[in-house]
Amino acid sequence: MRLHRLEVTGFGPFRERQVVDFDAFADDGIFLIAGRTGAGKSSVLDAVTFALYGGVPRYDGADKRLRSDHCAPEDPTGVTVEFSAGGRRWRVTRSPEYERPKQRGTGMTTEPHRAQLDEQVEGEWVGRAARPVDVAHALDEVLGLSQQQFLQVILLAQNRFAEFLLAKNDERQRLLRRLFGTRTYEAYQLALEERRKDAERALAAAGDGVEMLLAEAERLLAAEELEGGSPVEAGAPAERLAAAGVGVQRAVYRGETLVRERADADAAHRAAESAHSAAKTLRGKQEQRARSRSALEAREAAEPAIAADRETLRRALEAEALRAPIEAAAGAAEAATAAVAEVERARAAWAEAAGPDDAELSVEALAAFIEQQTGDLAVWSAAEARERDLARLTAELAEGEARATEHTRNLGRIDELRGAFPARLAELDADLSAAQGAAGALDAAIAHRDALAARLAAAREAARLDAAARAAEAAYLQASAELDAARAAVTSLLRRRLEGSAGELAAELVDGEPCAVCGATEHPAPAPPSDCPVSDDEITAAEHARDVAAEAEQVVVARAKDARERCAEAAARAGGADADTLTTELAVAETSVIAASEAAARRDRLTRERTQLAAAEAEARAERESLAAELSALRERLAALTADAASARGAVDDARGAFAGVADRIADATARRSLAIALHDALTEADAAQASVRRSADDRDARIAASAFSDVLDAAAALRASEARSSLDERIREHDAALRAERDRLRDLELELAGAPEELIDVAATALTLEAARDRWSAAVDRAAHASQVAERLADLVRRATTAHDAISGLAADHAVIARLANTVAGRAPNTHRMTLESFVLAAELEEIVEAANLRLDDMSSGRYRLQHSDALAARGASSGLGLSIMDAHTGLARPAQSLSGGETFLASLALALGLAEVVTARAGGVRLDTLFIDEGFGSLDDDTLELAMRTLDELRQGGRTVGLISHVAAMKEQLPAQLAVEATPQGPSVIRQEAALRA
């Protein structure tokens, strides 16, 4: 795995977006992450861990503190890391959960944890996962390391550097398993264990199967009484199998005997069934003959009634030919009676309307009256239409006269309004000309006012900044004084230390021993000790105070310089004028702007008023022309209407006569004509009805005289409805058909039963015989089937038991081989080291890691220490084979890694981490470790050991590996030109500088 690029925003101490280009350190191979305490060096590594795993170990508590405290509520927070793994380039972007302002309304809302994983394909980023849980699953496949393992072999963070060295066997095994991809060996172990269990179950099942099959066979033999003596229950399986084979032979013989008995019973059953069937058939024919005889007697007894129905049907059919004349004569008589009544009603209505003189008009007189009234009504209807037109014409004339009067009045009013337009337009033109001149200076007045306002703001800012600059200069003077005092304090302490050094040396002199300065063994006048000695802690504290004062001085110097520059810039923008002068000039400019604005407003108002007045004048002119044209057309229309009204009035007066209106005269004439028509039609219908009565009566009487009936009443009595005739005919036909069929059926039965007894034959005896034969046959079938099933079951049990017995010896041999191999691979006896197959493979890998680590540890410890792999048995049955200890050359004994000092633990852990990286990288299919970070630990080394450690780290440049170091040691800053500087700004947030690394 190799890191390429890191981008952080609003994370840890970083508020603004910071970018780290790890590829820029590829040529150096090793670089330093430098910065003061608290600047955020470790936060760079925290950002990498958060992007890859969504968490940071030191912030795993309730208060995760991932979002920068310097962020404003609306500032974003996010981390992006680009890395390569498995020959593919990836980019993961992640942001933690934090509070942000709501987009709508007030208050805060929770921004959820977000994550995005992209892969670079042909130069383009392609999304692979977009939810934190999906990104976590995908990165688990891509990285091949958990967060714990990542911190043990790639990112060696503070307080976690030596975890791999000091880990227990089980913890070390979990890490190495992921690094070297040895989970396959664990799968082998599980597969062998499963095969061992399967073989054990197969062997046990085989033995149980033989016993179960033999027991079942012997139980079946005993139940069927086929064993031929006492069973061999306690004998060997072979003897019991032989005895069961004899039982199988006996079962087969018994089955064959019962099959023959079944065949005999089957033949007897079929004969009894045939005899019983013949008896049932004969009895059925006898019962049919008896029923047919009874039915024929009933049909013959119904013959007299059927003969009467035949006569009734014959007379009804003859009378049916006279139905039409009889019904026609009756209908004509009814119609004549109705016609006479209608004549009386119509005559009474005519007499009431026309008067007694005209009540006895004849048919011819009524026809002439109707014709005359029809002609008059046609003339009067035309006059009625003219009467309706006359009312409409009169209304239109009145409306037209009113509209003409209104148009004349409107024309006068419009002419009066148009007369005032020219004088008002001239007045507006004069006022508009005066207002335009005053409004022309508005833009210049506004520009002058805005410029004065900007100068006034700059003058006020300059006055404010001048006070701030004086305060900053005062702070600078105070900081300089404090720095001078701190320097003087350090100088005084050093001087006192030098003055008291003679007393310190003298205190260590011993008579007879040489002086460390001059070598003399006699010390006649040793210097007295100082009354107030100076300790190293006092000097260190004074130097720290001096450094703090120097940094404070630099800060206030920068602030004072910035304040002076900002004050000068503001004074330049004010043009050198003071705020009071500019305030007066701004007030004058405001007055000019107000006056020009008022003039511009008056100009705009007059312009709008003149435009509106011109539009009104044009509209009035167009309206007058329209009204004049409409008045001319209206007067022509009124003249035409007057002529039409006069013509219509003359025609209406002629048609109205003595009535109030033409419509009244038409209504009266229409009613009289309707009554005349009704009377005329009633008289005509009455004459026609009387003629029809005479014709139908003559035709009816002639037809009855020619028939077999004596008179009308006799013929009417013989008539029957169609349904009655059909019912009679159907009853007669049904009787005839049933009588013929019953006679034929009885004749056939008599011929068929000729010679048979008249008494019904008894079938109970044959039924009992058949039932007995069926029972015997069913019992024989059951016995034969049972014997056959028993023989087959016994043969199958003996065959399966024999096969299982023969296979037991082979299963036992296979189980022994598989069980020994599975126990050995799983770390059980006969495996005396209790090492599983996976532990054995990882132990070999660990030996190579230790060998590679010792190449560096030997140099860094000047040959004193060597890592030693141990496969000793672990206590209380724990996993063995992955132990680590330290061989101390000074004692010649191995000791636990926990006994090393802090510096020694750092060197051993560093050597082990580098050896682990080399071995893992060399393994195909494992995790390639191309990037390594070490966070602190170098401060625990002396100068010589530090030099050895740096030389060892410098060798890691080979193979393209990149190592990032975090340290405060000054010597490392001099030795490593490629540096990533993390600096805290005076405002609080930190920034990342990479200029030195890029120049390298």
Short mmCIF file of N, CA and C in Angstrom, two decimals, residues 350 353-354 366 368-381 384 655-678:
data_model
loop_
_atom_site.label_atom_id
_atom_site.label_comp_id
_atom_site.label_asym_id
_atom_site.label_seq_id
_atom_site.Cartn_x
_atom_site.Cartn_y
_atom_site.Cartn_z
N TRP A 350 -120.88 21.74 -31.45
CA TRP A 350 -121.07 22.71 -32.56
C TRP A 350 -122.24 23.63 -32.25
N ALA A 353 -121.30 26.36 -29.82
CA ALA A 353 -120.42 27.40 -30.34
C ALA A 353 -121.08 28.22 -31.46
N ALA A 354 -121.91 27.55 -32.36
CA ALA A 354 -122.43 28.24 -33.54
C ALA A 354 -123.82 28.83 -33.32
N LEU A 366 -121.25 21.70 -43.88
CA LEU A 366 -120.08 21.74 -42.99
C LEU A 366 -118.78 21.77 -43.80
N ALA A 368 -118.35 23.10 -46.79
CA ALA A 368 -118.18 24.43 -47.39
C ALA A 368 -117.70 25.43 -46.33
N PHE A 369 -118.28 25.33 -45.11
CA PHE A 369 -117.87 26.24 -44.02
C PHE A 369 -116.38 26.06 -43.67
N ILE A 370 -115.97 24.81 -43.62
CA ILE A 370 -114.56 24.53 -43.28
C ILE A 370 -113.62 25.11 -44.33
N GLU A 371 -113.98 25.00 -45.62
CA GLU A 371 -113.11 25.50 -46.70
C GLU A 371 -112.99 27.01 -46.61
N GLN A 372 -114.13 27.72 -46.34
CA GLN A 372 -114.10 29.18 -46.26
C GLN A 372 -113.22 29.65 -45.09
N GLN A 373 -113.37 28.98 -43.94
CA GLN A 373 -112.59 29.37 -42.77
C GLN A 373 -111.09 29.15 -42.98
N THR A 374 -110.73 28.11 -43.72
CA THR A 374 -109.31 27.82 -43.98
C THR A 374 -108.68 28.93 -44.80
N GLY A 375 -109.40 29.46 -45.82
CA GLY A 375 -108.85 30.55 -46.64
C GLY A 375 -108.68 31.81 -45.84
N ASP A 376 -109.70 32.15 -44.99
CA ASP A 376 -109.59 33.36 -44.18
C ASP A 376 -108.41 33.27 -43.20
N LEU A 377 -108.22 32.11 -42.62
CA LEU A 377 -107.12 31.95 -41.64
C LEU A 377 -105.76 32.17 -42.28
N ALA A 378 -105.60 31.81 -43.55
CA ALA A 378 -104.31 32.02 -44.23
C ALA A 378 -104.03 33.51 -44.37
N VAL A 379 -105.09 34.29 -44.73
CA VAL A 379 -104.90 35.74 -44.87
C VAL A 379 -104.62 36.37 -43.53
N TRP A 380 -105.38 35.97 -42.53
CA TRP A 380 -105.20 36.58 -41.20
C TRP A 380 -103.84 36.21 -40.56
N SER A 381 -103.31 35.04 -40.83
CA SER A 381 -101.99 34.65 -40.27
C SER A 381 -100.89 35.56 -40.80
N GLU A 384 -101.14 38.69 -38.94
CA GLU A 384 -100.62 38.55 -37.56
C GLU A 384 -99.11 38.74 -37.52
N ALA A 655 -107.19 43.34 -41.14
CA ALA A 655 -107.36 41.95 -40.70
C ALA A 655 -108.00 41.85 -39.31
N ARG A 656 -107.93 42.81 -38.50
CA ARG A 656 -108.40 42.71 -37.12
C ARG A 656 -109.92 42.72 -37.04
N GLY A 657 -110.57 43.50 -37.89
CA GLY A 657 -112.03 43.58 -37.89
C GLY A 657 -112.54 44.12 -36.57
N ALA A 658 -113.52 43.37 -35.99
CA ALA A 658 -114.14 43.83 -34.74
C ALA A 658 -113.38 43.33 -33.51
N PHE A 659 -112.37 42.53 -33.72
CA PHE A 659 -111.60 41.96 -32.58
C PHE A 659 -110.52 42.92 -32.11
N ALA A 660 -110.05 42.67 -30.90
CA ALA A 660 -109.00 43.53 -30.33
C ALA A 660 -107.70 43.39 -31.08
N GLY A 661 -107.48 42.21 -31.60
CA GLY A 661 -106.25 41.99 -32.35
C GLY A 661 -106.43 40.91 -33.37
N VAL A 662 -105.46 40.80 -34.30
CA VAL A 662 -105.54 39.78 -35.34
C VAL A 662 -105.46 38.40 -34.71
N ALA A 663 -104.66 38.23 -33.68
CA ALA A 663 -104.51 36.92 -33.03
C ALA A 663 -105.83 36.47 -32.42
N ASP A 664 -106.63 37.40 -31.86
CA ASP A 664 -107.91 37.03 -31.28
C ASP A 664 -108.87 36.54 -32.36
N ARG A 665 -108.85 37.22 -33.51
CA ARG A 665 -109.73 36.79 -34.61
C ARG A 665 -109.32 35.43 -35.15
N ILE A 666 -108.03 35.19 -35.23
CA ILE A 666 -107.54 33.89 -35.71
C ILE A 666 -107.91 32.79 -34.73
N ALA A 667 -107.80 33.04 -33.42
CA ALA A 667 -108.15 32.03 -32.42
C ALA A 667 -109.62 31.66 -32.51
N ASP A 668 -110.52 32.66 -32.69
CA ASP A 668 -111.94 32.37 -32.78
C ASP A 668 -112.26 31.56 -34.02
N ALA A 669 -111.72 31.94 -35.15
CA ALA A 669 -111.97 31.23 -36.41
C ALA A 669 -111.41 29.81 -36.35
N THR A 670 -110.25 29.63 -35.72
CA THR A 670 -109.62 28.30 -35.63
C THR A 670 -110.48 27.38 -34.77
N ALA A 671 -111.05 27.88 -33.67
CA ALA A 671 -111.89 27.05 -32.82
C ALA A 671 -113.17 26.63 -33.55
N ARG A 672 -113.82 27.52 -34.26
CA ARG A 672 -115.05 27.20 -34.99
C ARG A 672 -114.76 26.21 -36.10
N ARG A 673 -113.64 26.37 -36.77
CA ARG A 673 -113.31 25.41 -37.85
C ARG A 673 -113.03 24.02 -37.26
N SER A 674 -112.37 23.94 -36.11
CA SER A 674 -112.09 22.64 -35.48
C SER A 674 -113.37 21.92 -35.10
N LEU A 675 -114.37 22.65 -34.56
CA LEU A 675 -115.64 22.02 -34.20
C LEU A 675 -116.38 21.53 -35.45
N ALA A 676 -116.32 22.32 -36.52
CA ALA A 676 -116.98 21.92 -37.77
C ALA A 676 -116.32 20.67 -38.33
N ILE A 677 -115.00 20.60 -38.26
CA ILE A 677 -114.29 19.41 -38.77
C ILE A 677 -114.63 18.20 -37.93
N ALA A 678 -114.70 18.34 -36.60
CA ALA A 678 -115.03 17.20 -35.74
C ALA A 678 -116.44 16.69 -36.05
#
